[in-house]
Amino acid sequence: MSSREKILGAISINKPELIELPVIDIKSTSVLAADWVEQFTKTLESIGGKVIQLSSIDVIKEEIQQAKIGGEYIVNTLPILGEVNNEINSTMEASLLETVDRAYIEGSMGVAENGSVWLYEHQIKNRLLPFICQHLVICLNVNKIVPNLHEAYKQIDVAKEGYGVFLAGPSKTADIEQSLVIGAHGARSLLVYLISE
Amino acid sequence: MNPKNFNRLFFVPIQGASLSHSAAAEIFNKDESRTDWHDETLWFVREKRDKAVRQIAEWEQLRSLGSTIKDHTLSNLDNYLAEFEKNAQANGIKVHWAIDAEEHNEIILKIIRDQKVEQVVKSKSMLTEECHLNDYLAKRGVEVVDTDLGERIVQFRNEPPSHIVLPAIHLKKQDVSETFHEHLGTEKGNNDPQYLTEAARQHLRTKFIHSQLAITGVNFAIASTGGFVVCTNEGNADMGAHAAKIHIACMGIEKIIPNAEHLGVFLRLLARSATGQPITTYSSHFHQPRVGQQMHIIIVDNGRTKQLGRPDFRSSLKCIRCAACFNTCPVYRRSGGHSYHTAVAGPIGSILNPNLDMKANADLPFASTLCGSCSNVCPVKIDIHVQLYKWRQELVSEGYTATGKKVAMKGMAFVLSHPSIYRVAGKMGRWMMRVFPFIINNKSLNPWYKQREMPEAPKQSFRDWYKKNKQ
Amino acid sequence: MKVGLFIPCYIDQFYPKVAVATLELLEKLGCEVVFPLNQTCCGQPMANSGFASLSEGCDKNFVANFGEVDHIVSPSGSCVLHVKEHLHDQDEIKAAYIRKHIYELTEFIVDVLKVENITASFPHKVGMHISCHGQRGLNLSSMSELSAPSFSKPAYLLNMVKGLQLSEPKRVDECCGFGGTFCVFEEAVSVKMGKDRITEHAVNEVEYITGGDVSCLMHLEGILKRQGSKVKTIHIAEILNSD
């Protein structure tokens, strides 16, 4: 008998009688979208992220230009922000990605209660990019903020692409004496632009 | 009676090299200021949890949901595992099944050898700790680099993690500084956590970039979609998994949840319970290998189906490994994770480990005052302290009890079952004094008297007073 | 109302004054109190050590002593909880009645007698020690781990006592480390836990530490005395019964 059969057989003998699956019936405490934006901002900033609301993307375009002039390796993945870095693809080697200073990525959705942003694989171009870049910038439509995770899971399809992530702030650790240090292995900073254009 | 005899009479010796919890805890407590520091550091985490929890009006409702979803899943586990396997395979993931730790380790070794892998990185997985994977592979010439900062620290020191979320919580920054000076060449005496973390970042980046195989744990596996979720704050699971050509994810059979919507409940509970964060920095959802990558999942039993068959203890399989019970446990905070001599320490470890080896872990259910705080913080409402009580009964009935304790208990039960004998015994110089705490009033032999005065024996019992004054 | 007074074995033997105070207090509050003379112990010391199988004799004796009263009241949350959760007997109808009608003292005064005034006076600084079994087991007060409204039955009563200044330690409901046989088998941790409770009460400059379980207080008293501290322990019944 294979291990698979042994395990499944043992479970069918040892499991208790079927218990009903409960319905998740949690309502958001606020119905106002403006509250969600405020909560998203407050929460993300409390966990080390930065949030800036913009009514025009020109600011970001200018920022990218300046950084490029300054010699930084900037990766832009959003056509609306100008030239896109086509060298970034799903099979690019880690040793090349490691040199990225700052990456601009589009987010799908923000979650007010925990300050996280959902990123689909197609938005990050390469799974490693949002982790291996030194600094991460996410551009998110301000209307794409939902109150909580329950609502978020109603709206995203986790299995639509091979990979997706809720990302909440810069990489961090408190493994040394519970002292919070930002910038463990992933990006050292996270900036979210909430765009209302 | 000398103390050695006392120990022999009242404690069952632990098999193997490890000390019993109480013996290890006594050593831990010799450095009182360090014990205070350990206690306060973990209490700080408990306070962060409290603060986060109080911001969620529906917290208790979430706990109930989390608990019932897990109850349901366990009651249909075989079907969910089969569904998960089918969907994962359709997603292009290779699924393996391991009946025990050995088979789990063998599967990984075979993949390593077949693919001629030399560089392996691993993010935190308590299952691989439980299976002693690193030791197994090291003995066969494969070095695994742990990439969680805390785990890397203890790996350098050749120690096991002392906490499932904060592996190096027993160490001070000075200890980490010395270890990093020795292994990474950091400045001697520089204890700045920022500096030390930066050194680890640089060191581990090269490991990530050159690794061929990444091992991760699994926080949740979704039956209906055949995908799985891995949560970290550092980003080390993603750095490893996305850089390497092969990704192996290891999961116990109990990690299954029915649908993605259930993640909404568990991800809300997990990080708040663990560290007081609203969510971990990265909650990564893996459904397919990336182009050119191999993805494996190993589904491991290792005693879990046996635990499922114990009605009193099966709900321990609901655990989502947040470690809130560690942080709140007054005994854990004052004895340290290593006193539990198992991969998963703390209250939850004390109800999981006797199932794996009753004899070796017979001391653990007694390393508790049964205060019940663990059950109250548990995000999936496992009645941990009730199970600690029940394990005590189980261990005694299975014969894992020291002779002296058995004799004392029998004597006590006899006297307390017979009111007339109890009265005479009481009169004979307060019989209780001798059976509770079992032996005489002597500082070196009597554990009560070592650091506490005995209560003063009054002239008459209440019963005597009552007869004299009220009848 | 006929109340059967259940006095745990170690109170009977070592702290008869707590039993006397409990008896007098209940009589003051208008109860008819009987003390069944053949009672011994609830069986908890054996059960918590894993020997619940040996507690049959205690159970039988308990039912024989308390099978005929309306309510059973005891100055120990821990022993009451044990009876509530574990008492069984051949006469299961009586055992079930007892499990349902046994009360810890403050719970009985607040929930059954619904007392709104206590005419006691105790002009001292008192620190409240919350015993785990009474709190988390019998729900005598709210628990710091839960997201729920705050309340405390013992504190409600203590706040009626004239002159009494009540304080809480910083960690309001951390265990003192007694834990039954834990206090000897895990001596180092047990004592450390007790010392830490005492340190937090000392910060509040209390004269007394009070609580609803003599076992916890006995443990704390043992440490206080060894330290040569001036702080004393006192059972809540003694305070509520003081003139």
JSON list of C-alpha atoms in Angstrom, two decimals, chain B residues 176-337:
[
{"chain": "B", "resi": 176, "resn": "VAL", "atom": "CA", "xyz": [23.93, 37.39, 18.09]},
{"chain": "B", "resi": 177, "resn": "SER", "atom": "CA", "xyz": [26.77, 39.86, 17.69]},
{"chain": "B", "resi": 178, "resn": "GLU", "atom": "CA", "xyz": [29.32, 37.30, 18.86]},
{"chain": "B", "resi": 179, "resn": "THR", "atom": "CA", "xyz": [27.88, 34.63, 16.58]},
{"chain": "B", "resi": 180, "resn": "PHE", "atom": "CA", "xyz": [27.93, 36.96, 13.57]},
{"chain": "B", "resi": 181, "resn": "HIS", "atom": "CA", "xyz": [31.43, 38.10, 14.37]},
{"chain": "B", "resi": 182, "resn": "GLU", "atom": "CA", "xyz": [32.53, 34.50, 14.30]},
{"chain": "B", "resi": 183, "resn": "HIS", "atom": "CA", "xyz": [30.61, 33.40, 11.21]},
{"chain": "B", "resi": 184, "resn": "LEU", "atom": "CA", "xyz": [30.12, 36.54, 9.14]},
{"chain": "B", "resi": 185, "resn": "GLY", "atom": "CA", "xyz": [33.06, 38.62, 10.26]},
{"chain": "B", "resi": 186, "resn": "THR", "atom": "CA", "xyz": [30.99, 41.48, 11.65]},
{"chain": "B", "resi": 187, "resn": "GLU", "atom": "CA", "xyz": [32.62, 44.05, 13.91]},
{"chain": "B", "resi": 188, "resn": "LYS", "atom": "CA", "xyz": [33.34, 42.65, 17.35]},
{"chain": "B", "resi": 189, "resn": "GLY", "atom": "CA", "xyz": [31.11, 44.22, 19.99]},
{"chain": "B", "resi": 190, "resn": "ASN", "atom": "CA", "xyz": [28.73, 45.87, 17.53]},
{"chain": "B", "resi": 191, "resn": "ASN", "atom": "CA", "xyz": [25.37, 44.86, 18.95]},
{"chain": "B", "resi": 192, "resn": "ASP", "atom": "CA", "xyz": [23.16, 47.09, 16.84]},
{"chain": "B", "resi": 193, "resn": "PRO", "atom": "CA", "xyz": [20.26, 44.96, 15.49]},
{"chain": "B", "resi": 194, "resn": "GLN", "atom": "CA", "xyz": [20.12, 47.13, 12.35]},
{"chain": "B", "resi": 195, "resn": "TYR", "atom": "CA", "xyz": [23.79, 46.50, 11.63]},
{"chain": "B", "resi": 196, "resn": "LEU", "atom": "CA", "xyz": [23.53, 42.79, 12.38]},
{"chain": "B", "resi": 197, "resn": "THR", "atom": "CA", "xyz": [20.42, 42.37, 10.23]},
{"chain": "B", "resi": 198, "resn": "GLU", "atom": "CA", "xyz": [22.14, 44.15, 7.34]},
{"chain": "B", "resi": 199, "resn": "ALA", "atom": "CA", "xyz": [25.05, 41.73, 7.60]},
{"chain": "B", "resi": 200, "resn": "ALA", "atom": "CA", "xyz": [22.67, 38.79, 7.42]},
{"chain": "B", "resi": 201, "resn": "ARG", "atom": "CA", "xyz": [20.89, 40.38, 4.46]},
{"chain": "B", "resi": 202, "resn": "GLN", "atom": "CA", "xyz": [24.11, 40.64, 2.47]},
{"chain": "B", "resi": 203, "resn": "HIS", "atom": "CA", "xyz": [25.21, 37.14, 3.45]},
{"chain": "B", "resi": 204, "resn": "LEU", "atom": "CA", "xyz": [21.88, 35.53, 2.57]},
{"chain": "B", "resi": 205, "resn": "ARG", "atom": "CA", "xyz": [21.40, 37.44, -0.71]},
{"chain": "B", "resi": 206, "resn": "THR", "atom": "CA", "xyz": [24.32, 35.53, -2.18]},
{"chain": "B", "resi": 207, "resn": "LYS", "atom": "CA", "xyz": [22.80, 32.29, -0.90]},
{"chain": "B", "resi": 208, "resn": "PHE", "atom": "CA", "xyz": [19.45, 33.09, -2.50]},
{"chain": "B", "resi": 209, "resn": "ILE", "atom": "CA", "xyz": [20.97, 34.03, -5.82]},
{"chain": "B", "resi": 210, "resn": "HIS", "atom": "CA", "xyz": [23.06, 30.88, -6.07]},
{"chain": "B", "resi": 211, "resn": "SER", "atom": "CA", "xyz": [20.61, 28.38, -4.65]},
{"chain": "B", "resi": 212, "resn": "GLN", "atom": "CA", "xyz": [19.23, 25.69, -6.91]},
{"chain": "B", "resi": 213, "resn": "LEU", "atom": "CA", "xyz": [16.57, 24.42, -4.58]},
{"chain": "B", "resi": 214, "resn": "ALA", "atom": "CA", "xyz": [14.34, 26.17, -2.07]},
{"chain": "B", "resi": 215, "resn": "ILE", "atom": "CA", "xyz": [12.37, 24.48, 0.67]},
{"chain": "B", "resi": 216, "resn": "THR", "atom": "CA", "xyz": [9.46, 26.29, 2.28]},
{"chain": "B", "resi": 217, "resn": "GLY", "atom": "CA", "xyz": [6.74, 25.42, 4.71]},
{"chain": "B", "resi": 218, "resn": "VAL", "atom": "CA", "xyz": [3.05, 25.85, 4.02]},
{"chain": "B", "resi": 219, "resn": "ASN", "atom": "CA", "xyz": [0.71, 27.95, 6.14]},
{"chain": "B", "resi": 220, "resn": "PHE", "atom": "CA", "xyz": [-2.47, 27.03, 4.30]},
{"chain": "B", "resi": 221, "resn": "ALA", "atom": "CA", "xyz": [-3.23, 24.71, 1.38]},
{"chain": "B", "resi": 222, "resn": "ILE", "atom": "CA", "xyz": [-6.46, 25.35, -0.51]},
{"chain": "B", "resi": 223, "resn": "ALA", "atom": "CA", "xyz": [-8.32, 22.20, -1.51]},
{"chain": "B", "resi": 224, "resn": "SER", "atom": "CA", "xyz": [-10.54, 23.74, -4.17]},
{"chain": "B", "resi": 225, "resn": "THR", "atom": "CA", "xyz": [-7.74, 25.47, -6.07]},
{"chain": "B", "resi": 226, "resn": "GLY", "atom": "CA", "xyz": [-4.73, 23.22, -5.44]},
{"chain": "B", "resi": 227, "resn": "GLY", "atom": "CA", "xyz": [-2.59, 26.14, -4.30]},
{"chain": "B", "resi": 228, "resn": "PHE", "atom": "CA", "xyz": [-0.88, 27.04, -1.05]},
{"chain": "B", "resi": 229, "resn": "VAL", "atom": "CA", "xyz": [-0.03, 30.12, 0.98]},
{"chain": "B", "resi": 230, "resn": "VAL", "atom": "CA", "xyz": [3.27, 30.91, 2.67]},
{"chain": "B", "resi": 231, "resn": "CYS", "atom": "CA", "xyz": [3.53, 33.84, 5.11]},
{"chain": "B", "resi": 232, "resn": "THR", "atom": "CA", "xyz": [6.73, 35.66, 6.09]},
{"chain": "B", "resi": 233, "resn": "ASN", "atom": "CA", "xyz": [7.76, 39.12, 7.20]},
{"chain": "B", "resi": 234, "resn": "GLU", "atom": "CA", "xyz": [11.29, 39.01, 5.92]},
{"chain": "B", "resi": 235, "resn": "GLY", "atom": "CA", "xyz": [10.48, 37.86, 2.38]},
{"chain": "B", "resi": 236, "resn": "ASN", "atom": "CA", "xyz": [12.87, 34.95, 2.66]},
{"chain": "B", "resi": 237, "resn": "ALA", "atom": "CA", "xyz": [10.41, 32.30, 1.49]},
{"chain": "B", "resi": 238, "resn": "ASP", "atom": "CA", "xyz": [9.78, 34.28, -1.70]},
{"chain": "B", "resi": 239, "resn": "MET", "atom": "CA", "xyz": [13.43, 35.13, -2.27]},
{"chain": "B", "resi": 240, "resn": "GLY", "atom": "CA", "xyz": [14.24, 31.43, -2.10]},
{"chain": "B", "resi": 241, "resn": "ALA", "atom": "CA", "xyz": [11.28, 30.01, -3.98]},
{"chain": "B", "resi": 242, "resn": "HIS", "atom": "CA", "xyz": [11.39, 32.53, -6.86]},
{"chain": "B", "resi": 243, "resn": "ALA", "atom": "CA", "xyz": [15.13, 32.34, -7.38]},
{"chain": "B", "resi": 244, "resn": "ALA", "atom": "CA", "xyz": [15.61, 28.57, -7.32]},
{"chain": "B", "resi": 245, "resn": "LYS", "atom": "CA", "xyz": [14.85, 26.15, -10.15]},
{"chain": "B", "resi": 246, "resn": "ILE", "atom": "CA", "xyz": [13.16, 23.78, -7.75]},
{"chain": "B", "resi": 247, "resn": "HIS", "atom": "CA", "xyz": [10.71, 24.63, -4.98]},
{"chain": "B", "resi": 248, "resn": "ILE", "atom": "CA", "xyz": [9.68, 22.02, -2.43]},
{"chain": "B", "resi": 249, "resn": "ALA", "atom": "CA", "xyz": [6.87, 22.96, -0.06]},
{"chain": "B", "resi": 250, "resn": "CYS", "atom": "CA", "xyz": [6.39, 20.73, 2.99]},
{"chain": "B", "resi": 251, "resn": "MET", "atom": "CA", "xyz": [3.05, 20.49, 4.73]},
{"chain": "B", "resi": 252, "resn": "GLY", "atom": "CA", "xyz": [1.37, 18.44, 7.44]},
{"chain": "B", "resi": 253, "resn": "ILE", "atom": "CA", "xyz": [-1.97, 16.96, 6.43]},
{"chain": "B", "resi": 254, "resn": "GLU", "atom": "CA", "xyz": [-3.75, 19.43, 8.72]},
{"chain": "B", "resi": 255, "resn": "LYS", "atom": "CA", "xyz": [-2.76, 22.51, 6.71]},
{"chain": "B", "resi": 256, "resn": "ILE", "atom": "CA", "xyz": [-5.69, 22.09, 4.34]},
{"chain": "B", "resi": 257, "resn": "ILE", "atom": "CA", "xyz": [-8.56, 24.56, 4.18]},
{"chain": "B", "resi": 258, "resn": "PRO", "atom": "CA", "xyz": [-11.56, 24.14, 1.88]},
{"chain": "B", "resi": 259, "resn": "ASN", "atom": "CA", "xyz": [-11.61, 27.38, -0.15]},
{"chain": "B", "resi": 260, "resn": "ALA", "atom": "CA", "xyz": [-9.79, 30.64, -0.73]},
{"chain": "B", "resi": 261, "resn": "GLU", "atom": "CA", "xyz": [-12.50, 32.59, 1.14]},
{"chain": "B", "resi": 262, "resn": "HIS", "atom": "CA", "xyz": [-11.36, 30.84, 4.34]},
{"chain": "B", "resi": 263, "resn": "LEU", "atom": "CA", "xyz": [-8.01, 32.56, 4.01]},
{"chain": "B", "resi": 264, "resn": "GLY", "atom": "CA", "xyz": [-9.91, 35.74, 4.83]},
{"chain": "B", "resi": 265, "resn": "VAL", "atom": "CA", "xyz": [-10.55, 34.34, 8.30]},
{"chain": "B", "resi": 266, "resn": "PHE", "atom": "CA", "xyz": [-7.17, 32.72, 8.92]},
{"chain": "B", "resi": 267, "resn": "LEU", "atom": "CA", "xyz": [-4.96, 35.51, 7.62]},
{"chain": "B", "resi": 268, "resn": "ARG", "atom": "CA", "xyz": [-6.87, 37.94, 9.81]},
{"chain": "B", "resi": 269, "resn": "LEU", "atom": "CA", "xyz": [-6.26, 35.73, 12.83]},
{"chain": "B", "resi": 270, "resn": "LEU", "atom": "CA", "xyz": [-2.68, 34.58, 12.20]},
{"chain": "B", "resi": 271, "resn": "ALA", "atom": "CA", "xyz": [-0.43, 37.63, 12.31]},
{"chain": "B", "resi": 272, "resn": "ARG", "atom": "CA", "xyz": [-2.48, 39.46, 14.90]},
{"chain": "B", "resi": 273, "resn": "SER", "atom": "CA", "xyz": [-2.21, 36.48, 17.21]},
{"chain": "B", "resi": 274, "resn": "ALA", "atom": "CA", "xyz": [1.46, 35.92, 16.43]},
{"chain": "B", "resi": 275, "resn": "THR", "atom": "CA", "xyz": [3.04, 39.37, 16.62]},
{"chain": "B", "resi": 276, "resn": "GLY", "atom": "CA", "xyz": [0.21, 41.90, 16.73]},
{"chain": "B", "resi": 277, "resn": "GLN", "atom": "CA", "xyz": [0.68, 42.83, 13.07]},
{"chain": "B", "resi": 278, "resn": "PRO", "atom": "CA", "xyz": [-2.49, 43.25, 10.99]},
{"chain": "B", "resi": 279, "resn": "ILE", "atom": "CA", "xyz": [-1.06, 40.79, 8.43]},
{"chain": "B", "resi": 280, "resn": "THR", "atom": "CA", "xyz": [2.37, 39.38, 7.67]},
{"chain": "B", "resi": 281, "resn": "THR", "atom": "CA", "xyz": [4.35, 41.50, 5.23]},
{"chain": "B", "resi": 282, "resn": "TYR", "atom": "CA", "xyz": [4.13, 38.82, 2.56]},
{"chain": "B", "resi": 283, "resn": "SER", "atom": "CA", "xyz": [1.23, 36.39, 2.17]},
{"chain": "B", "resi": 284, "resn": "SER", "atom": "CA", "xyz": [2.22, 34.56, -0.99]},
{"chain": "B", "resi": 285, "resn": "HIS", "atom": "CA", "xyz": [-0.23, 32.42, -2.94]},
{"chain": "B", "resi": 286, "resn": "PHE", "atom": "CA", "xyz": [1.45, 29.74, -5.04]},
{"chain": "B", "resi": 287, "resn": "HIS", "atom": "CA", "xyz": [-0.62, 27.92, -7.64]},
{"chain": "B", "resi": 288, "resn": "GLN", "atom": "CA", "xyz": [1.73, 26.97, -10.44]},
{"chain": "B", "resi": 289, "resn": "PRO", "atom": "CA", "xyz": [5.46, 26.69, -10.88]},
{"chain": "B", "resi": 290, "resn": "ARG", "atom": "CA", "xyz": [6.90, 29.59, -12.84]},
{"chain": "B", "resi": 291, "resn": "VAL", "atom": "CA", "xyz": [8.13, 28.96, -16.37]},
{"chain": "B", "resi": 292, "resn": "GLY", "atom": "CA", "xyz": [11.05, 26.54, -16.23]},
{"chain": "B", "resi": 293, "resn": "GLN", "atom": "CA", "xyz": [10.59, 25.76, -12.54]},
{"chain": "B", "resi": 294, "resn": "GLN", "atom": "CA", "xyz": [9.70, 22.51, -10.77]},
{"chain": "B", "resi": 295, "resn": "MET", "atom": "CA", "xyz": [7.32, 22.70, -7.84]},
{"chain": "B", "resi": 296, "resn": "HIS", "atom": "CA", "xyz": [6.83, 19.87, -5.36]},
{"chain": "B", "resi": 297, "resn": "ILE", "atom": "CA", "xyz": [4.52, 19.48, -2.39]},
{"chain": "B", "resi": 298, "resn": "ILE", "atom": "CA", "xyz": [5.13, 16.86, 0.27]},
{"chain": "B", "resi": 299, "resn": "ILE", "atom": "CA", "xyz": [2.08, 15.98, 2.34]},
{"chain": "B", "resi": 300, "resn": "VAL", "atom": "CA", "xyz": [3.20, 14.51, 5.66]},
{"chain": "B", "resi": 301, "resn": "ASP", "atom": "CA", "xyz": [1.40, 12.43, 8.26]},
{"chain": "B", "resi": 302, "resn": "ASN", "atom": "CA", "xyz": [4.04, 11.70, 10.95]},
{"chain": "B", "resi": 303, "resn": "GLY", "atom": "CA", "xyz": [1.58, 10.80, 13.68]},
{"chain": "B", "resi": 304, "resn": "ARG", "atom": "CA", "xyz": [-1.15, 13.23, 12.71]},
{"chain": "B", "resi": 305, "resn": "THR", "atom": "CA", "xyz": [-3.66, 10.59, 11.63]},
{"chain": "B", "resi": 306, "resn": "LYS", "atom": "CA", "xyz": [-3.12, 8.91, 14.99]},
{"chain": "B", "resi": 307, "resn": "GLN", "atom": "CA", "xyz": [-3.85, 12.19, 16.79]},
{"chain": "B", "resi": 308, "resn": "LEU", "atom": "CA", "xyz": [-6.95, 12.55, 14.60]},
{"chain": "B", "resi": 309, "resn": "GLY", "atom": "CA", "xyz": [-8.13, 9.26, 16.05]},
{"chain": "B", "resi": 310, "resn": "ARG", "atom": "CA", "xyz": [-7.90, 10.52, 19.64]},
{"chain": "B", "resi": 311, "resn": "PRO", "atom": "CA", "xyz": [-11.22, 12.32, 20.27]},
{"chain": "B", "resi": 312, "resn": "ASP", "atom": "CA", "xyz": [-9.81, 14.20, 23.27]},
{"chain": "B", "resi": 313, "resn": "PHE", "atom": "CA", "xyz": [-6.78, 15.47, 21.40]},
{"chain": "B", "resi": 314, "resn": "ARG", "atom": "CA", "xyz": [-7.71, 15.73, 17.72]},
{"chain": "B", "resi": 315, "resn": "SER", "atom": "CA", "xyz": [-8.51, 19.43, 17.93]},
{"chain": "B", "resi": 316, "resn": "SER", "atom": "CA", "xyz": [-4.80, 20.08, 18.54]},
{"chain": "B", "resi": 317, "resn": "LEU", "atom": "CA", "xyz": [-4.50, 19.54, 14.77]},
{"chain": "B", "resi": 318, "resn": "LYS", "atom": "CA", "xyz": [-6.38, 22.81, 14.25]},
{"chain": "B", "resi": 319, "resn": "CYS", "atom": "CA", "xyz": [-3.25, 24.75, 15.27]},
{"chain": "B", "resi": 320, "resn": "ILE", "atom": "CA", "xyz": [-2.11, 27.40, 12.77]},
{"chain": "B", "resi": 321, "resn": "ARG", "atom": "CA", "xyz": [1.30, 27.84, 14.49]},
{"chain": "B", "resi": 322, "resn": "CYS", "atom": "CA", "xyz": [0.89, 31.46, 15.62]},
{"chain": "B", "resi": 323, "resn": "ALA", "atom": "CA", "xyz": [2.62, 30.83, 18.97]},
{"chain": "B", "resi": 324, "resn": "ALA", "atom": "CA", "xyz": [0.24, 33.10, 20.90]},
{"chain": "B", "resi": 325, "resn": "CYS", "atom": "CA", "xyz": [0.04, 30.32, 23.51]},
{"chain": "B", "resi": 326, "resn": "PHE", "atom": "CA", "xyz": [3.83, 30.47, 23.92]},
{"chain": "B", "resi": 327, "resn": "ASN", "atom": "CA", "xyz": [3.84, 34.21, 24.49]},
{"chain": "B", "resi": 328, "resn": "THR", "atom": "CA", "xyz": [1.06, 34.17, 27.03]},
{"chain": "B", "resi": 329, "resn": "CYS", "atom": "CA", "xyz": [2.27, 31.09, 28.91]},
{"chain": "B", "resi": 330, "resn": "PRO", "atom": "CA", "xyz": [3.78, 32.13, 32.26]},
{"chain": "B", "resi": 331, "resn": "VAL", "atom": "CA", "xyz": [5.71, 28.85, 32.36]},
{"chain": "B", "resi": 332, "resn": "TYR", "atom": "CA", "xyz": [7.11, 29.12, 28.83]},
{"chain": "B", "resi": 333, "resn": "ARG", "atom": "CA", "xyz": [8.23, 32.69, 29.45]},
{"chain": "B", "resi": 334, "resn": "ARG", "atom": "CA", "xyz": [10.11, 31.59, 32.54]},
{"chain": "B", "resi": 335, "resn": "SER", "atom": "CA", "xyz": [11.60, 28.37, 31.25]},
{"chain": "B", "resi": 336, "resn": "GLY", "atom": "CA", "xyz": [12.51, 29.04, 27.62]},
{"chain": "B", "resi": 337, "resn": "GLY", "atom": "CA", "xyz": [11.76, 26.96, 24.55]}
]
